[in-house]
mmCIF file of N, CA and C in Angstrom:
data_model
loop_
_atom_site.group_PDB
_atom_site.id
_atom_site.type_symbol
_atom_site.label_atom_id
_atom_site.label_comp_id
_atom_site.label_asym_id
_atom_site.label_seq_id
_atom_site.Cartn_x
_atom_site.Cartn_y
_atom_site.Cartn_z
ATOM 1 N N UNK A 1 -137.801 -11.569 16.100
ATOM 2 C CA UNK A 1 -137.067 -12.053 17.243
ATOM 3 C C UNK A 1 -136.117 -10.954 17.730
ATOM 4 N N UNK A 2 -136.015 -10.740 19.047
ATOM 5 C CA UNK A 2 -135.098 -9.738 19.584
ATOM 6 C C UNK A 2 -133.646 -10.081 19.249
ATOM 7 N N UNK A 3 -132.824 -9.064 19.152
ATOM 8 C CA UNK A 3 -131.408 -9.233 18.880
ATOM 9 C C UNK A 3 -130.639 -9.225 20.195
ATOM 10 N N UNK A 4 -129.795 -10.218 20.388
ATOM 11 C CA UNK A 4 -128.938 -10.250 21.575
ATOM 12 C C UNK A 4 -127.784 -9.286 21.336
ATOM 13 N N UNK A 5 -127.597 -8.354 22.238
ATOM 14 C CA UNK A 5 -126.546 -7.354 22.096
ATOM 15 C C UNK A 5 -125.233 -7.791 22.724
ATOM 16 N N UNK A 6 -125.299 -8.444 23.876
ATOM 17 C CA UNK A 6 -124.112 -8.890 24.587
ATOM 18 C C UNK A 6 -124.497 -9.997 25.539
ATOM 19 N N UNK A 7 -123.526 -10.791 25.935
ATOM 20 C CA UNK A 7 -123.724 -11.799 26.968
ATOM 21 C C UNK A 7 -122.760 -11.477 28.105
ATOM 22 N N UNK A 8 -123.274 -11.395 29.315
ATOM 23 C CA UNK A 8 -122.469 -11.107 30.489
ATOM 24 C C UNK A 8 -122.456 -12.332 31.391
ATOM 25 N N UNK A 9 -121.315 -12.992 31.555
ATOM 26 C CA UNK A 9 -121.266 -14.075 32.537
ATOM 27 C C UNK A 9 -121.580 -13.508 33.922
ATOM 28 N N UNK A 10 -122.419 -14.214 34.674
ATOM 29 C CA UNK A 10 -122.805 -13.795 36.021
ATOM 30 C C UNK A 10 -122.472 -14.926 36.964
ATOM 31 N N UNK A 11 -121.578 -14.669 37.910
ATOM 32 C CA UNK A 11 -121.149 -15.690 38.855
ATOM 33 C C UNK A 11 -121.698 -15.426 40.239
ATOM 34 N N UNK A 12 -122.141 -16.491 40.874
ATOM 35 C CA UNK A 12 -122.500 -16.440 42.284
ATOM 36 C C UNK A 12 -121.354 -17.100 43.023
ATOM 37 N N UNK A 13 -120.757 -16.384 43.953
ATOM 38 C CA UNK A 13 -119.595 -16.903 44.671
ATOM 39 C C UNK A 13 -119.781 -16.703 46.169
ATOM 40 N N UNK A 14 -119.033 -17.449 46.913
ATOM 41 C CA UNK A 14 -118.984 -17.221 48.345
ATOM 42 C C UNK A 14 -117.810 -16.284 48.596
ATOM 43 N N UNK A 15 -118.045 -15.168 49.209
ATOM 44 C CA UNK A 15 -117.058 -14.118 49.484
ATOM 45 C C UNK A 15 -116.683 -13.389 48.190
ATOM 46 N N UNK A 16 -117.651 -12.667 47.661
ATOM 47 C CA UNK A 16 -117.457 -11.924 46.412
ATOM 48 C C UNK A 16 -116.342 -10.889 46.538
ATOM 49 N N UNK A 17 -116.192 -10.268 47.691
ATOM 50 C CA UNK A 17 -115.124 -9.269 47.846
ATOM 51 C C UNK A 17 -113.756 -9.915 47.630
ATOM 52 N N UNK A 18 -113.556 -11.115 48.173
ATOM 53 C CA UNK A 18 -112.290 -11.825 47.966
ATOM 54 C C UNK A 18 -112.135 -12.235 46.506
ATOM 55 N N UNK A 19 -113.222 -12.647 45.869
ATOM 56 C CA UNK A 19 -113.161 -13.019 44.448
ATOM 57 C C UNK A 19 -112.775 -11.810 43.599
ATOM 58 N N UNK A 20 -113.336 -10.662 43.913
ATOM 59 C CA UNK A 20 -112.993 -9.439 43.178
ATOM 60 C C UNK A 20 -111.504 -9.137 43.332
ATOM 61 N N UNK A 21 -111.013 -9.217 44.557
ATOM 62 C CA UNK A 21 -109.581 -8.981 44.786
ATOM 63 C C UNK A 21 -108.729 -9.971 44.000
ATOM 64 N N UNK A 22 -109.150 -11.229 43.954
ATOM 65 C CA UNK A 22 -108.424 -12.268 43.213
ATOM 66 C C UNK A 22 -108.401 -11.946 41.722
ATOM 67 N N UNK A 23 -109.542 -11.633 41.140
ATOM 68 C CA UNK A 23 -109.602 -11.333 39.699
ATOM 69 C C UNK A 23 -108.780 -10.089 39.353
ATOM 70 N N UNK A 24 -108.745 -9.136 40.256
ATOM 71 C CA UNK A 24 -107.927 -7.942 40.021
ATOM 72 C C UNK A 24 -106.435 -8.281 40.082
ATOM 73 N N UNK A 25 -106.031 -9.054 41.101
ATOM 74 C CA UNK A 25 -104.617 -9.394 41.284
ATOM 75 C C UNK A 25 -104.095 -10.323 40.196
ATOM 76 N N UNK A 26 -104.877 -11.322 39.828
ATOM 77 C CA UNK A 26 -104.398 -12.339 38.887
ATOM 78 C C UNK A 26 -104.598 -11.920 37.437
ATOM 79 N N UNK A 27 -105.773 -11.419 37.114
ATOM 80 C CA UNK A 27 -106.109 -11.138 35.717
ATOM 81 C C UNK A 27 -106.030 -9.660 35.351
ATOM 82 N N UNK A 28 -105.760 -8.814 36.331
ATOM 83 C CA UNK A 28 -105.733 -7.389 36.047
ATOM 84 C C UNK A 28 -107.115 -6.822 35.765
ATOM 85 N N UNK A 29 -108.142 -7.453 36.315
ATOM 86 C CA UNK A 29 -109.511 -6.995 36.093
ATOM 87 C C UNK A 29 -109.681 -5.577 36.641
ATOM 88 N N UNK A 30 -110.513 -4.818 35.972
ATOM 89 C CA UNK A 30 -110.842 -3.459 36.407
ATOM 90 C C UNK A 30 -112.231 -3.483 37.026
ATOM 91 N N UNK A 31 -112.334 -3.050 38.266
ATOM 92 C CA UNK A 31 -113.638 -3.010 38.930
ATOM 93 C C UNK A 31 -114.424 -1.822 38.408
ATOM 94 N N UNK A 32 -115.577 -2.101 37.808
ATOM 95 C CA UNK A 32 -116.420 -1.050 37.247
ATOM 96 C C UNK A 32 -117.503 -0.601 38.216
ATOM 97 N N UNK A 33 -118.009 -1.553 39.001
ATOM 98 C CA UNK A 33 -119.150 -1.256 39.868
ATOM 99 C C UNK A 33 -119.194 -2.272 40.990
ATOM 100 N N UNK A 34 -119.531 -1.798 42.197
ATOM 101 C CA UNK A 34 -119.778 -2.698 43.316
ATOM 102 C C UNK A 34 -120.911 -2.121 44.141
ATOM 103 N N UNK A 35 -121.971 -2.905 44.290
ATOM 104 C CA UNK A 35 -123.091 -2.539 45.140
ATOM 105 C C UNK A 35 -123.087 -3.509 46.311
ATOM 106 N N UNK A 36 -122.844 -2.985 47.497
ATOM 107 C CA UNK A 36 -122.735 -3.837 48.675
ATOM 108 C C UNK A 36 -123.707 -3.386 49.751
ATOM 109 N N UNK A 37 -124.153 -4.361 50.524
ATOM 110 C CA UNK A 37 -124.992 -4.074 51.672
ATOM 111 C C UNK A 37 -124.119 -3.505 52.794
ATOM 112 N N UNK A 38 -124.721 -2.876 53.800
ATOM 113 C CA UNK A 38 -123.925 -2.369 54.928
ATOM 114 C C UNK A 38 -123.077 -3.465 55.583
ATOM 115 N N UNK A 39 -123.525 -4.712 55.512
ATOM 116 C CA UNK A 39 -122.768 -5.830 56.094
ATOM 117 C C UNK A 39 -121.533 -6.175 55.271
ATOM 118 N N UNK A 40 -121.457 -5.644 54.046
ATOM 119 C CA UNK A 40 -120.346 -5.961 53.153
ATOM 120 C C UNK A 40 -120.700 -6.982 52.094
ATOM 121 N N UNK A 41 -121.844 -7.665 52.239
ATOM 122 C CA UNK A 41 -122.257 -8.658 51.238
ATOM 123 C C UNK A 41 -122.466 -7.949 49.908
ATOM 124 N N UNK A 42 -121.818 -8.475 48.866
ATOM 125 C CA UNK A 42 -121.882 -7.861 47.542
ATOM 126 C C UNK A 42 -123.158 -8.314 46.840
ATOM 127 N N UNK A 43 -124.016 -7.348 46.539
ATOM 128 C CA UNK A 43 -125.257 -7.635 45.838
ATOM 129 C C UNK A 43 -125.046 -7.705 44.331
ATOM 130 N N UNK A 44 -124.094 -6.925 43.840
ATOM 131 C CA UNK A 44 -123.793 -6.917 42.405
ATOM 132 C C UNK A 44 -122.465 -6.213 42.197
ATOM 133 N N UNK A 45 -121.635 -6.824 41.356
ATOM 134 C CA UNK A 45 -120.365 -6.191 40.988
ATOM 135 C C UNK A 45 -120.117 -6.462 39.514
ATOM 136 N N UNK A 46 -119.413 -5.543 38.880
ATOM 137 C CA UNK A 46 -119.044 -5.702 37.475
ATOM 138 C C UNK A 46 -117.549 -5.445 37.346
ATOM 139 N N UNK A 47 -116.887 -6.358 36.649
ATOM 140 C CA UNK A 47 -115.453 -6.263 36.410
ATOM 141 C C UNK A 47 -115.206 -6.308 34.912
ATOM 142 N N UNK A 48 -114.302 -5.469 34.441
ATOM 143 C CA UNK A 48 -113.863 -5.529 33.044
ATOM 144 C C UNK A 48 -112.704 -6.504 33.024
ATOM 145 N N UNK A 49 -112.845 -7.548 32.254
ATOM 146 C CA UNK A 49 -111.848 -8.606 32.160
ATOM 147 C C UNK A 49 -111.560 -8.820 30.683
ATOM 148 N N UNK A 50 -110.512 -8.140 30.205
ATOM 149 C CA UNK A 50 -110.247 -8.179 28.765
ATOM 150 C C UNK A 50 -111.415 -7.553 28.033
ATOM 151 N N UNK A 51 -111.967 -8.255 27.054
ATOM 152 C CA UNK A 51 -113.043 -7.677 26.254
ATOM 153 C C UNK A 51 -114.446 -7.864 26.842
ATOM 154 N N UNK A 52 -114.568 -8.494 28.014
ATOM 155 C CA UNK A 52 -115.903 -8.779 28.544
ATOM 156 C C UNK A 52 -116.144 -8.084 29.880
ATOM 157 N N UNK A 53 -117.403 -8.011 30.220
ATOM 158 C CA UNK A 53 -117.796 -7.585 31.554
ATOM 159 C C UNK A 53 -118.241 -8.829 32.295
ATOM 160 N N UNK A 54 -117.598 -9.094 33.428
ATOM 161 C CA UNK A 54 -117.940 -10.216 34.285
ATOM 162 C C UNK A 54 -118.732 -9.667 35.459
ATOM 163 N N UNK A 55 -119.895 -10.232 35.697
ATOM 164 C CA UNK A 55 -120.711 -9.812 36.828
ATOM 165 C C UNK A 55 -120.632 -10.889 37.904
ATOM 166 N N UNK A 56 -120.653 -10.476 39.166
ATOM 167 C CA UNK A 56 -120.645 -11.450 40.243
ATOM 168 C C UNK A 56 -121.283 -10.867 41.490
ATOM 169 N N UNK A 57 -121.674 -11.773 42.371
ATOM 170 C CA UNK A 57 -122.312 -11.376 43.623
ATOM 171 C C UNK A 57 -122.165 -12.496 44.636
ATOM 172 N N UNK A 58 -122.401 -12.135 45.885
ATOM 173 C CA UNK A 58 -122.458 -13.138 46.937
ATOM 174 C C UNK A 58 -123.767 -13.908 46.813
ATOM 175 N N UNK A 59 -123.868 -14.972 47.585
ATOM 176 C CA UNK A 59 -125.093 -15.774 47.583
ATOM 177 C C UNK A 59 -126.277 -14.978 48.135
ATOM 178 N N UNK A 60 -127.438 -15.249 47.554
ATOM 179 C CA UNK A 60 -128.712 -14.724 48.046
ATOM 180 C C UNK A 60 -129.701 -15.882 48.025
ATOM 181 N N UNK A 61 -129.660 -16.735 49.051
ATOM 182 C CA UNK A 61 -130.508 -17.929 49.066
ATOM 183 C C UNK A 61 -131.999 -17.637 48.912
ATOM 184 N N UNK A 62 -132.458 -16.490 49.438
ATOM 185 C CA UNK A 62 -133.883 -16.149 49.318
ATOM 186 C C UNK A 62 -134.315 -16.006 47.857
ATOM 187 N N UNK A 63 -133.354 -15.728 46.974
ATOM 188 C CA UNK A 63 -133.640 -15.573 45.544
ATOM 189 C C UNK A 63 -133.122 -16.764 44.742
ATOM 190 N N UNK A 64 -132.765 -17.852 45.441
ATOM 191 C CA UNK A 64 -132.240 -19.067 44.801
ATOM 192 C C UNK A 64 -130.970 -18.794 44.010
ATOM 193 N N UNK A 65 -130.181 -17.839 44.469
ATOM 194 C CA UNK A 65 -128.904 -17.492 43.856
ATOM 195 C C UNK A 65 -127.825 -18.090 44.748
ATOM 196 N N UNK A 66 -127.337 -19.283 44.360
ATOM 197 C CA UNK A 66 -126.462 -20.071 45.212
ATOM 198 C C UNK A 66 -125.116 -20.318 44.546
ATOM 199 N N UNK A 67 -124.072 -20.358 45.363
ATOM 200 C CA UNK A 67 -122.724 -20.571 44.844
ATOM 201 C C UNK A 67 -122.451 -22.061 44.643
ATOM 202 N N UNK A 68 -121.417 -22.377 43.879
ATOM 203 C CA UNK A 68 -121.022 -23.782 43.723
ATOM 204 C C UNK A 68 -120.712 -24.455 45.057
ATOM 205 N N UNK A 69 -120.234 -23.698 46.036
ATOM 206 C CA UNK A 69 -119.943 -24.266 47.351
ATOM 207 C C UNK A 69 -121.217 -24.819 47.978
ATOM 208 N N UNK A 70 -122.313 -24.098 47.839
ATOM 209 C CA UNK A 70 -123.578 -24.519 48.428
ATOM 210 C C UNK A 70 -124.209 -25.672 47.672
ATOM 211 N N UNK A 71 -124.151 -25.646 46.350
ATOM 212 C CA UNK A 71 -124.827 -26.678 45.548
ATOM 213 C C UNK A 71 -123.948 -27.882 45.254
ATOM 214 N N UNK A 72 -122.689 -27.847 45.709
ATOM 215 C CA UNK A 72 -121.816 -29.005 45.537
ATOM 216 C C UNK A 72 -121.140 -29.093 44.187
ATOM 217 N N UNK A 73 -120.842 -27.972 43.573
ATOM 218 C CA UNK A 73 -120.152 -27.959 42.288
ATOM 219 C C UNK A 73 -120.878 -27.089 41.293
ATOM 220 N N UNK A 74 -120.348 -27.023 40.096
ATOM 221 C CA UNK A 74 -120.949 -26.201 39.059
ATOM 222 C C UNK A 74 -120.810 -26.878 37.709
ATOM 223 N N UNK A 75 -121.704 -26.592 36.813
ATOM 224 C CA UNK A 75 -121.634 -27.125 35.452
ATOM 225 C C UNK A 75 -121.017 -26.109 34.502
ATOM 226 N N UNK A 76 -120.492 -25.023 35.050
ATOM 227 C CA UNK A 76 -119.967 -23.939 34.225
ATOM 228 C C UNK A 76 -118.470 -23.782 34.456
ATOM 229 N N UNK A 77 -117.728 -23.566 33.372
ATOM 230 C CA UNK A 77 -116.331 -23.195 33.477
ATOM 231 C C UNK A 77 -116.115 -21.948 32.635
ATOM 232 N N UNK A 78 -115.128 -21.164 33.006
ATOM 233 C CA UNK A 78 -114.751 -20.003 32.209
ATOM 234 C C UNK A 78 -113.414 -20.318 31.559
ATOM 235 N N UNK A 79 -113.381 -20.290 30.250
ATOM 236 C CA UNK A 79 -112.178 -20.605 29.478
ATOM 237 C C UNK A 79 -111.601 -19.283 28.991
ATOM 238 N N UNK A 80 -110.423 -18.943 29.479
ATOM 239 C CA UNK A 80 -109.780 -17.687 29.088
ATOM 240 C C UNK A 80 -108.588 -17.990 28.185
ATOM 241 N N UNK A 81 -108.523 -17.354 27.045
ATOM 242 C CA UNK A 81 -107.329 -17.427 26.199
ATOM 243 C C UNK A 81 -106.415 -16.306 26.643
ATOM 244 N N UNK A 82 -105.185 -16.645 26.994
ATOM 245 C CA UNK A 82 -104.223 -15.658 27.475
ATOM 246 C C UNK A 82 -102.901 -15.830 26.729
ATOM 247 N N UNK A 83 -102.038 -14.841 26.840
ATOM 248 C CA UNK A 83 -100.772 -14.894 26.119
ATOM 249 C C UNK A 83 -99.709 -15.704 26.853
ATOM 250 N N UNK A 84 -99.712 -15.722 28.165
ATOM 251 C CA UNK A 84 -98.667 -16.397 28.928
ATOM 252 C C UNK A 84 -99.297 -17.279 30.001
ATOM 253 N N UNK A 85 -99.631 -18.501 29.608
ATOM 254 C CA UNK A 85 -100.320 -19.424 30.511
ATOM 255 C C UNK A 85 -99.498 -19.700 31.770
ATOM 256 N N UNK A 86 -98.218 -19.969 31.603
ATOM 257 C CA UNK A 86 -97.380 -20.318 32.761
ATOM 258 C C UNK A 86 -97.332 -19.181 33.778
ATOM 259 N N UNK A 87 -97.103 -17.964 33.295
ATOM 260 C CA UNK A 87 -97.021 -16.810 34.187
ATOM 261 C C UNK A 87 -98.355 -16.566 34.889
ATOM 262 N N UNK A 88 -99.449 -16.717 34.164
ATOM 263 C CA UNK A 88 -100.760 -16.485 34.762
ATOM 264 C C UNK A 88 -101.077 -17.557 35.802
ATOM 265 N N UNK A 89 -100.721 -18.802 35.522
ATOM 266 C CA UNK A 89 -100.934 -19.874 36.501
ATOM 267 C C UNK A 89 -100.135 -19.585 37.771
ATOM 268 N N UNK A 90 -98.907 -19.105 37.622
ATOM 269 C CA UNK A 90 -98.086 -18.754 38.795
ATOM 270 C C UNK A 90 -98.727 -17.623 39.595
ATOM 271 N N UNK A 91 -99.263 -16.617 38.911
ATOM 272 C CA UNK A 91 -99.935 -15.506 39.607
ATOM 273 C C UNK A 91 -101.163 -15.998 40.354
ATOM 274 N N UNK A 92 -101.907 -16.913 39.730
ATOM 275 C CA UNK A 92 -103.110 -17.455 40.368
ATOM 276 C C UNK A 92 -102.745 -18.215 41.640
ATOM 277 N N UNK A 93 -101.697 -19.024 41.577
ATOM 278 C CA UNK A 93 -101.250 -19.772 42.759
ATOM 279 C C UNK A 93 -100.793 -18.807 43.846
ATOM 280 N N UNK A 94 -100.054 -17.781 43.472
ATOM 281 C CA UNK A 94 -99.591 -16.788 44.449
ATOM 282 C C UNK A 94 -100.758 -16.086 45.129
ATOM 283 N N UNK A 95 -101.890 -15.988 44.418
ATOM 284 C CA UNK A 95 -103.075 -15.332 44.978
ATOM 285 C C UNK A 95 -103.988 -16.318 45.706
ATOM 286 N N UNK A 96 -103.565 -17.602 45.790
ATOM 287 C CA UNK A 96 -104.333 -18.563 46.579
ATOM 288 C C UNK A 96 -105.058 -19.640 45.803
ATOM 289 N N UNK A 97 -104.940 -19.660 44.475
ATOM 290 C CA UNK A 97 -105.629 -20.672 43.674
ATOM 291 C C UNK A 97 -104.939 -22.026 43.819
ATOM 292 N N UNK A 98 -105.697 -23.076 43.557
ATOM 293 C CA UNK A 98 -105.176 -24.435 43.556
ATOM 294 C C UNK A 98 -105.019 -24.883 42.114
ATOM 295 N N UNK A 99 -103.872 -25.441 41.785
ATOM 296 C CA UNK A 99 -103.634 -25.951 40.428
ATOM 297 C C UNK A 99 -104.252 -27.339 40.316
ATOM 298 N N UNK A 100 -105.198 -27.479 39.393
ATOM 299 C CA UNK A 100 -105.792 -28.778 39.124
ATOM 300 C C UNK A 100 -105.076 -29.474 37.966
ATOM 301 N N UNK A 101 -104.498 -28.665 37.065
ATOM 302 C CA UNK A 101 -103.698 -29.185 35.966
ATOM 303 C C UNK A 101 -102.619 -28.161 35.661
ATOM 304 N N UNK A 102 -101.340 -28.520 35.806
ATOM 305 C CA UNK A 102 -100.277 -27.555 35.522
ATOM 306 C C UNK A 102 -100.249 -27.213 34.037
ATOM 307 N N UNK A 103 -99.638 -26.087 33.677
ATOM 308 C CA UNK A 103 -99.553 -25.724 32.259
ATOM 309 C C UNK A 103 -98.937 -26.867 31.445
ATOM 310 N N UNK A 104 -99.674 -27.270 30.414
ATOM 311 C CA UNK A 104 -99.288 -28.417 29.586
ATOM 312 C C UNK A 104 -99.664 -28.135 28.145
ATOM 313 N N UNK A 105 -98.786 -28.504 27.211
ATOM 314 C CA UNK A 105 -99.112 -28.390 25.786
ATOM 315 C C UNK A 105 -100.215 -29.382 25.444
ATOM 316 N N UNK A 106 -101.214 -28.901 24.717
ATOM 317 C CA UNK A 106 -102.353 -29.734 24.332
ATOM 318 C C UNK A 106 -102.413 -29.926 22.820
ATOM 319 N N UNK A 107 -101.258 -30.027 22.183
ATOM 320 C CA UNK A 107 -101.194 -30.156 20.734
ATOM 321 C C UNK A 107 -102.002 -31.308 20.192
ATOM 322 N N UNK A 108 -102.073 -32.388 20.946
ATOM 323 C CA UNK A 108 -102.829 -33.553 20.490
ATOM 324 C C UNK A 108 -104.342 -33.304 20.490
ATOM 325 N N UNK A 109 -104.786 -32.283 21.196
ATOM 326 C CA UNK A 109 -106.217 -31.980 21.236
ATOM 327 C C UNK A 109 -106.572 -30.788 20.346
ATOM 328 N N UNK A 110 -105.941 -29.657 20.617
ATOM 329 C CA UNK A 110 -106.319 -28.455 19.875
ATOM 330 C C UNK A 110 -105.185 -27.463 19.730
ATOM 331 N N UNK A 111 -103.976 -27.811 20.127
ATOM 332 C CA UNK A 111 -102.813 -26.977 19.856
ATOM 333 C C UNK A 111 -102.474 -25.906 20.863
ATOM 334 N N UNK A 112 -103.288 -25.698 21.877
ATOM 335 C CA UNK A 112 -103.022 -24.664 22.876
ATOM 336 C C UNK A 112 -102.236 -25.227 24.052
ATOM 337 N N UNK A 113 -101.679 -24.339 24.830
ATOM 338 C CA UNK A 113 -101.096 -24.695 26.124
ATOM 339 C C UNK A 113 -102.182 -24.396 27.142
ATOM 340 N N UNK A 114 -102.421 -25.305 28.058
ATOM 341 C CA UNK A 114 -103.581 -25.193 28.950
ATOM 342 C C UNK A 114 -103.186 -25.457 30.387
ATOM 343 N N UNK A 115 -103.870 -24.757 31.289
ATOM 344 C CA UNK A 115 -103.744 -24.995 32.721
ATOM 345 C C UNK A 115 -105.135 -24.859 33.315
ATOM 346 N N UNK A 116 -105.379 -25.588 34.371
ATOM 347 C CA UNK A 116 -106.652 -25.484 35.087
ATOM 348 C C UNK A 116 -106.328 -25.142 36.527
ATOM 349 N N UNK A 117 -106.785 -23.943 36.953
ATOM 350 C CA UNK A 117 -106.575 -23.497 38.339
ATOM 351 C C UNK A 117 -107.889 -23.084 38.940
#
């Protein structure tokens, strides 16, 4: 059986350029690569986000690569462990994110402080 070397989350988003700017501003992501069409549509981008490489691109309906906006939601979430949940939630809001759950202690579940933005 082949050995899996790494797993790269790959996101399809609407307005990948704005998503890249958001991840850089909020999470301090480092842009490693961006391949864009002359129109500006991002065909492929790679961001270093802590210990992982996050890949993302704009929608490509011809290849059945559709964003959550188009399909009406997503079954995927990205769970990030961070050192300062409150500060990061504030940065996300300042960059345009919507708070779905403010930073709250979750000791009764698993002991972490959690926010959903």
